[in-house]
Amino acid sequence: MTALGHCDAVSDVDQGPSFGHGEVFDAASGYLGSQLETFQESVQDFQDSSQEWRRLFSELLGTFFLVLVAAGGGMMGQAFPGTISRTAAVVAPGLMVMAIILFMGKVSGAHLNPAVSIGFSLRGDFPWTRVPGYIVVQLIGASLAAWFLQSVVNVSAVYGSNYPAGNYSSSDAFLMEMVLTFGLLSVILGTASGAQNVGLFGAIGVGAYIALAGMWGSPISGASMNPARTFGPDLVGANFTDYWVYVAGPLCGMVLAVGAAWVLRGRGGGRSGSGAAQGVLDTRAERPGDA
């Protein structure tokens, strides 16, 4: 075989299938198109009003568990003196919020807090039309938790609520709640952003902040940062003394946090922000036999 023939033979053997630039572009376009279609389907499914009851139930259940732990610390401490320290009482809600975000965050967004629902809407990540329903079920969930605790522990729900410290004014407590909620909403809006991580890291960030804020801020105001969390025990305990502090403080802090988020990242949290605020609910079961 001549050298030229040998080269031709090698060329014939080594040559594999080749793809033109047009085929590569078509494949990439097809992949991106399928991903966009999947995203649009999830958004359309989420916006399906017939699924709203699942999201409302998720918020009710999540707020119930949050208040069960947050109010339960004070009430159990009253029933069993010396068994629950202040540190344990303020760290427990942070751990509970972390768990709630992980197990139901993708269903409803795990707001658990009227200030969070309104804050997401102000930033443009959550529809305003859905805010009233979220707030109502959050208040119901908090009230059910306080009622359950009072019935089982046999201690008034007022011991599970938040009130300004005896030697501090309601204005002092208001300022504390405003600043603490400013930090909380900043963490929530920051982790629910296209520039940040969501999911596990968001749950850890939010839960850790709640625990840390409670450890240093709770002696003055109780570190509620949540109108629903305080509403439940106040309603069941029939004592709304200084409740305005726990509505005005969190709402003012929320507005400051939305403004700070706009300065840091601009308007809206992008797709990640909308997904974190709204959840991604898809109730369709995928079966191998389906077309």
C-alpha atoms as a printed R data frame, in Angstrom:
    type eleno elety resid chain resno       x      y      z
1   ATOM     1    CA   MET     A     1   0.000  0.000  0.000
2   ATOM     2    CA   THR     A     2   1.374  3.380 -0.879
3   ATOM     3    CA   ALA     A     3   1.814  6.116  1.645
4   ATOM     4    CA   LEU     A     4  -0.984  8.041  0.034
5   ATOM     5    CA   GLY     A     5  -3.275  5.012  0.199
6   ATOM     6    CA   HIS     A     6  -2.380  4.481  3.851
7   ATOM     7    CA   CYS     A     7  -3.313  8.052  4.688
8   ATOM     8    CA   ASP     A     8  -6.623  7.710  2.906
9   ATOM     9    CA   ALA     A     9  -7.376  4.518  4.826
10  ATOM    10    CA   VAL     A    10  -6.591  6.156  8.154
11  ATOM    11    CA   SER     A    11  -8.727  9.139  7.230
12  ATOM    12    CA   ASP     A    12 -11.644  6.863  6.396
13  ATOM    13    CA   VAL     A    13 -11.348  5.010  9.691
14  ATOM    14    CA   ASP     A    14 -10.859  8.029 11.982
15  ATOM    15    CA   GLN     A    15 -13.485 10.249 10.491
16  ATOM    16    CA   GLY     A    16 -16.584 10.287 12.732
17  ATOM    17    CA   PRO     A    17 -19.951 11.914 12.423
18  ATOM    18    CA   SER     A    18 -19.810 15.685 12.104
19  ATOM    19    CA   PHE     A    19 -22.341 18.326 12.955
20  ATOM    20    CA   GLY     A    20 -22.707 21.608 11.189
21  ATOM    21    CA   HIS     A    21 -23.027 24.890 13.015
22  ATOM    22    CA   GLY     A    22 -26.683 25.012 12.061
23  ATOM    23    CA   GLU     A    23 -27.415 21.673 13.714
24  ATOM    24    CA   VAL     A    24 -25.695 22.726 16.943
25  ATOM    25    CA   PHE     A    25 -27.652 25.978 16.975
26  ATOM    26    CA   ASP     A    26 -30.917 24.115 16.387
27  ATOM    27    CA   ALA     A    27 -30.173 21.702 19.229
28  ATOM    28    CA   ALA     A    28 -29.365 24.539 21.629
29  ATOM    29    CA   SER     A    29 -32.449 26.457 20.586
30  ATOM    30    CA   GLY     A    30 -34.596 23.365 21.106
31  ATOM    31    CA   TYR     A    31 -33.204 22.824 24.590
32  ATOM    32    CA   LEU     A    32 -33.716 26.452 25.613
33  ATOM    33    CA   GLY     A    33 -37.216 26.365 24.145
34  ATOM    34    CA   SER     A    34 -38.130 23.285 26.155
35  ATOM    35    CA   GLN     A    35 -36.819 24.860 29.361
36  ATOM    36    CA   LEU     A    36 -38.785 28.051 28.723
37  ATOM    37    CA   GLU     A    37 -41.926 26.020 28.027
38  ATOM    38    CA   THR     A    38 -41.455 24.138 31.304
39  ATOM    39    CA   PHE     A    39 -41.114 27.427 33.202
40  ATOM    40    CA   GLN     A    40 -44.187 28.889 31.536
41  ATOM    41    CA   GLU     A    41 -46.208 25.779 32.347
42  ATOM    42    CA   SER     A    42 -45.235 26.009 36.023
43  ATOM    43    CA   VAL     A    43 -46.193 29.686 36.143
44  ATOM    44    CA   GLN     A    44 -49.507 29.015 34.446
45  ATOM    45    CA   ASP     A    45 -50.195 26.178 36.865
46  ATOM    46    CA   PHE     A    46 -49.312 28.380 39.825
47  ATOM    47    CA   GLN     A    47 -51.621 31.132 38.603
48  ATOM    48    CA   ASP     A    48 -54.462 28.631 38.285
49  ATOM    49    CA   SER     A    49 -56.989 29.964 40.802
50  ATOM    50    CA   SER     A    50 -58.352 26.462 41.409
51  ATOM    51    CA   GLN     A    51 -55.092 25.608 43.232
52  ATOM    52    CA   GLU     A    52 -55.192 28.587 45.582
53  ATOM    53    CA   TRP     A    53 -56.712 26.530 48.399
54  ATOM    54    CA   ARG     A    54 -53.531 24.426 48.568
55  ATOM    55    CA   ARG     A    55 -51.392 27.517 49.008
56  ATOM    56    CA   LEU     A    56 -53.727 28.988 51.609
57  ATOM    57    CA   PHE     A    57 -53.734 25.730 53.546
58  ATOM    58    CA   SER     A    58 -49.944 25.715 53.369
59  ATOM    59    CA   GLU     A    59 -49.782 29.216 54.890
60  ATOM    60    CA   LEU     A    60 -52.293 28.307 57.585
61  ATOM    61    CA   LEU     A    61 -50.405 25.148 58.525
62  ATOM    62    CA   GLY     A    62 -47.010 26.828 58.473
63  ATOM    63    CA   THR     A    63 -48.153 29.756 60.623
64  ATOM    64    CA   PHE     A    64 -49.794 27.323 63.027
65  ATOM    65    CA   PHE     A    65 -46.488 25.509 63.582
66  ATOM    66    CA   LEU     A    66 -44.543 28.765 63.859
67  ATOM    67    CA   VAL     A    67 -46.823 30.178 66.571
68  ATOM    68    CA   LEU     A    68 -47.036 26.776 68.250
69  ATOM    69    CA   VAL     A    69 -43.308 27.022 68.918
70  ATOM    70    CA   ALA     A    70 -43.000 30.795 69.329
71  ATOM    71    CA   ALA     A    71 -45.887 31.183 71.777
72  ATOM    72    CA   GLY     A    72 -45.360 27.742 73.242
73  ATOM    73    CA   GLY     A    73 -41.983 28.685 74.674
74  ATOM    74    CA   GLY     A    74 -43.447 31.333 76.964
75  ATOM    75    CA   MET     A    75 -46.523 29.338 77.870
76  ATOM    76    CA   MET     A    76 -44.614 26.138 78.632
77  ATOM    77    CA   GLY     A    77 -42.125 28.163 80.656
78  ATOM    78    CA   GLN     A    78 -45.016 29.509 82.722
79  ATOM    79    CA   ALA     A    79 -46.468 26.039 83.209
80  ATOM    80    CA   PHE     A    80 -43.106 24.443 84.027
81  ATOM    81    CA   PRO     A    81 -40.874 27.127 85.582
82  ATOM    82    CA   GLY     A    82 -37.174 26.785 84.973
83  ATOM    83    CA   THR     A    83 -37.472 24.236 82.174
84  ATOM    84    CA   ILE     A    84 -37.167 26.545 79.137
85  ATOM    85    CA   SER     A    85 -34.515 29.246 78.983
86  ATOM    86    CA   ARG     A    86 -34.940 32.508 77.093
87  ATOM    87    CA   THR     A    87 -32.291 31.390 74.617
88  ATOM    88    CA   ALA     A    88 -34.182 28.204 73.848
89  ATOM    89    CA   ALA     A    89 -37.459 30.109 73.550
90  ATOM    90    CA   VAL     A    90 -36.085 32.508 70.923
91  ATOM    91    CA   VAL     A    91 -33.977 29.993 68.984
92  ATOM    92    CA   ALA     A    92 -36.838 27.504 68.577
93  ATOM    93    CA   PRO     A    93 -38.912 29.753 66.232
94  ATOM    94    CA   GLY     A    94 -35.892 30.236 63.982
95  ATOM    95    CA   LEU     A    95 -35.389 26.491 63.688
96  ATOM    96    CA   MET     A    96 -39.096 25.994 63.033
97  ATOM    97    CA   VAL     A    97 -39.131 28.611 60.258
98  ATOM    98    CA   MET     A    98 -36.140 26.903 58.687
99  ATOM    99    CA   ALA     A    99 -37.980 23.589 58.681
100 ATOM   100    CA   ILE     A   100 -41.196 25.131 57.338
101 ATOM   101    CA   ILE     A   101 -39.414 26.802 54.426
102 ATOM   102    CA   LEU     A   102 -37.825 23.486 53.495
103 ATOM   103    CA   PHE     A   103 -40.996 21.395 53.633
104 ATOM   104    CA   MET     A   104 -43.592 23.779 52.149
105 ATOM   105    CA   GLY     A   105 -41.766 26.781 50.739
106 ATOM   106    CA   LYS     A   106 -42.323 25.694 47.154
107 ATOM   107    CA   VAL     A   107 -46.070 25.368 47.699
108 ATOM   108    CA   SER     A   108 -46.915 28.853 48.980
109 ATOM   109    CA   GLY     A   109 -43.585 30.639 49.415
110 ATOM   110    CA   ALA     A   110 -43.749 30.120 53.212
111 ATOM   111    CA   HIS     A   111 -44.529 33.743 54.066
112 ATOM   112    CA   LEU     A   112 -46.020 33.001 57.521
113 ATOM   113    CA   ASN     A   113 -46.102 36.742 58.124
114 ATOM   114    CA   PRO     A   114 -48.326 39.550 56.759
115 ATOM   115    CA   ALA     A   115 -45.290 41.823 56.546
116 ATOM   116    CA   VAL     A   116 -43.571 39.317 54.250
117 ATOM   117    CA   SER     A   117 -46.604 38.974 51.971
118 ATOM   118    CA   ILE     A   118 -46.965 42.745 51.636
119 ATOM   119    CA   GLY     A   119 -43.208 43.181 51.191
120 ATOM   120    CA   PHE     A   120 -43.073 40.694 48.319
121 ATOM   121    CA   SER     A   121 -45.988 42.494 46.661
122 ATOM   122    CA   LEU     A   122 -44.371 45.917 47.074
123 ATOM   123    CA   ARG     A   123 -41.293 44.566 45.317
124 ATOM   124    CA   GLY     A   124 -43.432 43.185 42.496
125 ATOM   125    CA   ASP     A   125 -42.786 39.499 43.187
126 ATOM   126    CA   PHE     A   126 -46.255 38.587 44.477
127 ATOM   127    CA   PRO     A   127 -49.738 39.482 43.136
128 ATOM   128    CA   TRP     A   128 -51.586 42.011 45.288
129 ATOM   129    CA   THR     A   129 -54.870 40.182 44.710
130 ATOM   130    CA   ARG     A   130 -53.592 37.221 46.706
131 ATOM   131    CA   VAL     A   131 -52.333 39.183 49.717
132 ATOM   132    CA   PRO     A   132 -55.683 39.387 51.612
133 ATOM   133    CA   GLY     A   133 -56.164 35.608 51.485
134 ATOM   134    CA   TYR     A   134 -52.646 34.988 52.755
135 ATOM   135    CA   ILE     A   135 -53.059 37.430 55.645
136 ATOM   136    CA   VAL     A   136 -56.416 35.968 56.698
137 ATOM   137    CA   VAL     A   137 -55.132 32.381 56.869
138 ATOM   138    CA   GLN     A   138 -51.966 33.500 58.657
139 ATOM   139    CA   LEU     A   139 -54.098 35.118 61.354
140 ATOM   140    CA   ILE     A   140 -56.287 32.014 61.561
141 ATOM   141    CA   GLY     A   141 -53.296 29.688 61.839
142 ATOM   142    CA   ALA     A   142 -51.784 31.807 64.608
143 ATOM   143    CA   SER     A   143 -55.093 31.889 66.506
144 ATOM   144    CA   LEU     A   144 -55.553 28.127 66.228
145 ATOM   145    CA   ALA     A   145 -52.071 27.547 67.602
146 ATOM   146    CA   ALA     A   146 -52.681 29.858 70.571
147 ATOM   147    CA   TRP     A   147 -56.056 28.225 71.237
148 ATOM   148    CA   PHE     A   148 -54.493 24.765 71.122
149 ATOM   149    CA   LEU     A   149 -51.733 25.760 73.539
150 ATOM   150    CA   GLN     A   150 -54.106 27.387 76.004
151 ATOM   151    CA   SER     A   151 -56.377 24.333 75.911
152 ATOM   152    CA   VAL     A   152 -53.615 21.779 76.398
153 ATOM   153    CA   VAL     A   153 -51.093 23.599 78.587
154 ATOM   154    CA   ASN     A   154 -53.813 25.231 80.741
155 ATOM   155    CA   VAL     A   155 -51.966 28.537 80.783
156 ATOM   156    CA   SER     A   156 -53.339 31.819 79.463
157 ATOM   157    CA   ALA     A   157 -52.230 32.638 75.924
158 ATOM   158    CA   VAL     A   158 -51.054 36.059 77.111
159 ATOM   159    CA   TYR     A   159 -47.883 34.330 78.343
160 ATOM   160    CA   GLY     A   160 -47.156 33.403 74.747
161 ATOM   161    CA   SER     A   161 -47.688 36.877 73.313
162 ATOM   162    CA   ASN     A   162 -45.381 39.884 72.989
163 ATOM   163    CA   TYR     A   163 -45.495 43.024 75.115
164 ATOM   164    CA   PRO     A   164 -43.037 45.881 75.731
165 ATOM   165    CA   ALA     A   165 -40.781 45.325 78.728
166 ATOM   166    CA   GLY     A   166 -42.064 46.828 81.951
167 ATOM   167    CA   ASN     A   167 -39.422 49.542 82.180
168 ATOM   168    CA   TYR     A   168 -39.575 50.456 78.473
169 ATOM   169    CA   SER     A   169 -42.172 52.480 76.584
170 ATOM   170    CA   SER     A   170 -44.263 51.244 73.685
171 ATOM   171    CA   SER     A   171 -42.283 53.638 71.473
172 ATOM   172    CA   ASP     A   172 -39.072 51.857 72.432
173 ATOM   173    CA   ALA     A   173 -40.653 48.522 71.563
174 ATOM   174    CA   PHE     A   174 -41.928 49.967 68.269
175 ATOM   175    CA   LEU     A   175 -38.444 51.081 67.248
176 ATOM   176    CA   MET     A   176 -37.015 47.694 68.183
177 ATOM   177    CA   GLU     A   177 -39.658 45.839 66.146
178 ATOM   178    CA   MET     A   178 -39.103 48.163 63.197
179 ATOM   179    CA   VAL     A   179 -35.336 47.624 63.123
180 ATOM   180    CA   LEU     A   180 -35.570 43.869 63.694
181 ATOM   181    CA   THR     A   181 -38.138 43.496 60.907
182 ATOM   182    CA   PHE     A   182 -36.029 45.666 58.628
183 ATOM   183    CA   GLY     A   183 -33.261 43.122 59.040
184 ATOM   184    CA   LEU     A   184 -35.584 40.136 58.661
185 ATOM   185    CA   LEU     A   185 -37.154 41.384 55.422
186 ATOM   186    CA   SER     A   186 -33.732 42.340 54.089
187 ATOM   187    CA   VAL     A   187 -32.581 38.746 54.568
188 ATOM   188    CA   ILE     A   188 -35.772 37.354 53.015
189 ATOM   189    CA   LEU     A   189 -35.729 39.663 49.992
190 ATOM   190    CA   GLY     A   190 -31.994 39.172 49.578
191 ATOM   191    CA   THR     A   191 -32.113 35.384 49.536
192 ATOM   192    CA   ALA     A   192 -35.183 35.543 47.252
193 ATOM   193    CA   SER     A   193 -33.195 37.242 44.514
194 ATOM   194    CA   GLY     A   194 -31.658 36.139 41.262
195 ATOM   195    CA   ALA     A   195 -28.277 37.252 42.583
196 ATOM   196    CA   GLN     A   196 -28.451 35.055 45.674
197 ATOM   197    CA   ASN     A   197 -29.101 31.472 46.666
198 ATOM   198    CA   VAL     A   198 -32.588 30.228 47.494
199 ATOM   199    CA   GLY     A   199 -33.930 27.007 48.982
200 ATOM   200    CA   LEU     A   200 -31.612 25.493 51.580
201 ATOM   201    CA   PHE     A   201 -29.426 28.576 51.929
202 ATOM   202    CA   GLY     A   202 -32.458 30.850 52.135
203 ATOM   203    CA   ALA     A   203 -33.979 28.686 54.872
204 ATOM   204    CA   ILE     A   204 -30.751 28.743 56.860
205 ATOM   205    CA   GLY     A   205 -30.342 32.509 56.451
206 ATOM   206    CA   VAL     A   206 -33.895 33.375 57.512
207 ATOM   207    CA   GLY     A   207 -33.995 30.882 60.381
208 ATOM   208    CA   ALA     A   208 -30.618 32.009 61.701
209 ATOM   209    CA   TYR     A   209 -31.620 35.667 61.588
210 ATOM   210    CA   ILE     A   210 -34.819 35.027 63.559
211 ATOM   211    CA   ALA     A   211 -32.842 33.195 66.239
212 ATOM   212    CA   LEU     A   212 -30.123 35.852 66.457
213 ATOM   213    CA   ALA     A   213 -32.607 38.748 66.505
214 ATOM   214    CA   GLY     A   214 -34.527 37.071 69.308
215 ATOM   215    CA   MET     A   215 -31.412 36.469 71.377
216 ATOM   216    CA   TRP     A   216 -30.552 40.154 71.637
217 ATOM   217    CA   GLY     A   217 -33.813 41.980 70.864
218 ATOM   218    CA   SER     A   218 -36.435 39.973 72.699
219 ATOM   219    CA   PRO     A   219 -35.953 41.494 76.200
220 ATOM   220    CA   ILE     A   220 -37.388 44.841 75.038
221 ATOM   221    CA   SER     A   221 -40.160 43.889 72.604
222 ATOM   222    CA   GLY     A   222 -40.254 40.097 72.394
223 ATOM   223    CA   ALA     A   223 -38.791 40.165 68.862
224 ATOM   224    CA   SER     A   224 -42.076 39.294 67.196
225 ATOM   225    CA   MET     A   225 -41.392 40.843 63.749
226 ATOM   226    CA   ASN     A   226 -44.741 39.344 62.744
227 ATOM   227    CA   PRO     A   227 -48.251 40.813 63.264
228 ATOM   228    CA   ALA     A   228 -49.836 37.355 62.956
229 ATOM   229    CA   ARG     A   229 -47.519 35.766 65.525
230 ATOM   230    CA   THR     A   230 -48.655 38.310 68.144
231 ATOM   231    CA   PHE     A   231 -52.282 38.453 66.998
232 ATOM   232    CA   GLY     A   232 -53.049 34.805 67.791
233 ATOM   233    CA   PRO     A   233 -52.096 34.839 71.482
234 ATOM   234    CA   ASP     A   234 -53.619 38.316 71.933
235 ATOM   235    CA   LEU     A   235 -56.927 37.173 70.480
236 ATOM   236    CA   VAL     A   236 -57.129 33.966 72.506
237 ATOM   237    CA   GLY     A   237 -55.863 35.691 75.651
238 ATOM   238    CA   ALA     A   238 -58.223 38.655 75.034
239 ATOM   239    CA   ASN     A   239 -55.479 41.209 75.627
240 ATOM   240    CA   PHE     A   240 -54.495 43.575 72.804
241 ATOM   241    CA   THR     A   241 -52.462 45.913 75.003
242 ATOM   242    CA   ASP     A   242 -49.904 47.701 72.794
243 ATOM   243    CA   TYR     A   243 -50.761 45.451 69.841
244 ATOM   244    CA   TRP     A   244 -50.257 48.459 67.560
245 ATOM   245    CA   VAL     A   245 -46.522 48.106 68.229
246 ATOM   246    CA   TYR     A   246 -46.525 44.668 66.589
247 ATOM   247    CA   VAL     A   247 -48.401 45.891 63.527
248 ATOM   248    CA   ALA     A   248 -46.818 49.297 62.930
249 ATOM   249    CA   GLY     A   249 -43.271 48.209 63.785
250 ATOM   250    CA   PRO     A   250 -43.068 45.259 61.365
251 ATOM   251    CA   LEU     A   251 -44.855 47.162 58.583
252 ATOM   252    CA   CYS     A   252 -42.537 50.173 58.851
253 ATOM   253    CA   GLY     A   253 -39.506 47.890 58.931
254 ATOM   254    CA   MET     A   254 -40.835 46.072 55.878
255 ATOM   255    CA   VAL     A   255 -41.135 49.313 53.885
256 ATOM   256    CA   LEU     A   256 -37.548 50.219 54.777
257 ATOM   257    CA   ALA     A   257 -36.360 46.769 53.679
258 ATOM   258    CA   VAL     A   258 -38.133 47.016 50.312
259 ATOM   259    CA   GLY     A   259 -36.492 50.399 49.762
260 ATOM   260    CA   ALA     A   260 -33.071 49.014 50.679
261 ATOM   261    CA   ALA     A   261 -33.599 46.046 48.348
262 ATOM   262    CA   TRP     A   262 -34.384 48.450 45.513
263 ATOM   263    CA   VAL     A   263 -31.164 50.378 46.196
264 ATOM   264    CA   LEU     A   264 -29.114 47.166 46.288
265 ATOM   265    CA   ARG     A   265 -30.670 45.194 43.423
266 ATOM   266    CA   GLY     A   266 -33.204 47.327 41.623
267 ATOM   267    CA   ARG     A   267 -36.909 46.684 41.317
268 ATOM   268    CA   GLY     A   268 -38.096 43.092 41.672
269 ATOM   269    CA   GLY     A   269 -36.252 39.894 42.461
270 ATOM   270    CA   GLY     A   270 -36.341 38.385 38.968
271 ATOM   271    CA   ARG     A   271 -37.471 34.835 38.322
272 ATOM   272    CA   SER     A   272 -35.842 33.587 41.510
273 ATOM   273    CA   GLY     A   273 -37.596 36.266 43.527
274 ATOM   274    CA   SER     A   274 -40.976 35.462 42.007
275 ATOM   275    CA   GLY     A   275 -40.435 31.735 42.516
276 ATOM   276    CA   ALA     A   276 -39.442 32.217 46.151
277 ATOM   277    CA   ALA     A   277 -42.390 34.528 46.812
278 ATOM   278    CA   GLN     A   278 -45.014 32.504 45.000
279 ATOM   279    CA   GLY     A   279 -43.821 28.911 45.196
280 ATOM   280    CA   VAL     A   280 -43.913 26.474 42.309
281 ATOM   281    CA   LEU     A   281 -46.942 24.267 42.659
282 ATOM   282    CA   ASP     A   282 -47.445 21.549 40.045
283 ATOM   283    CA   THR     A   283 -50.086 18.995 40.975
284 ATOM   284    CA   ARG     A   284 -49.876 16.994 37.741
285 ATOM   285    CA   ALA     A   285 -48.506 13.494 38.281
286 ATOM   286    CA   GLU     A   286 -45.996 12.386 35.662
287 ATOM   287    CA   ARG     A   287 -46.529  8.767 34.628
288 ATOM   288    CA   PRO     A   288 -44.499  6.821 32.083
289 ATOM   289    CA   GLY     A   289 -47.657  5.948 30.161
290 ATOM   290    CA   ASP     A   290 -48.743  9.567 29.691
291 ATOM   291    CA   ALA     A   291 -48.193 11.138 26.317
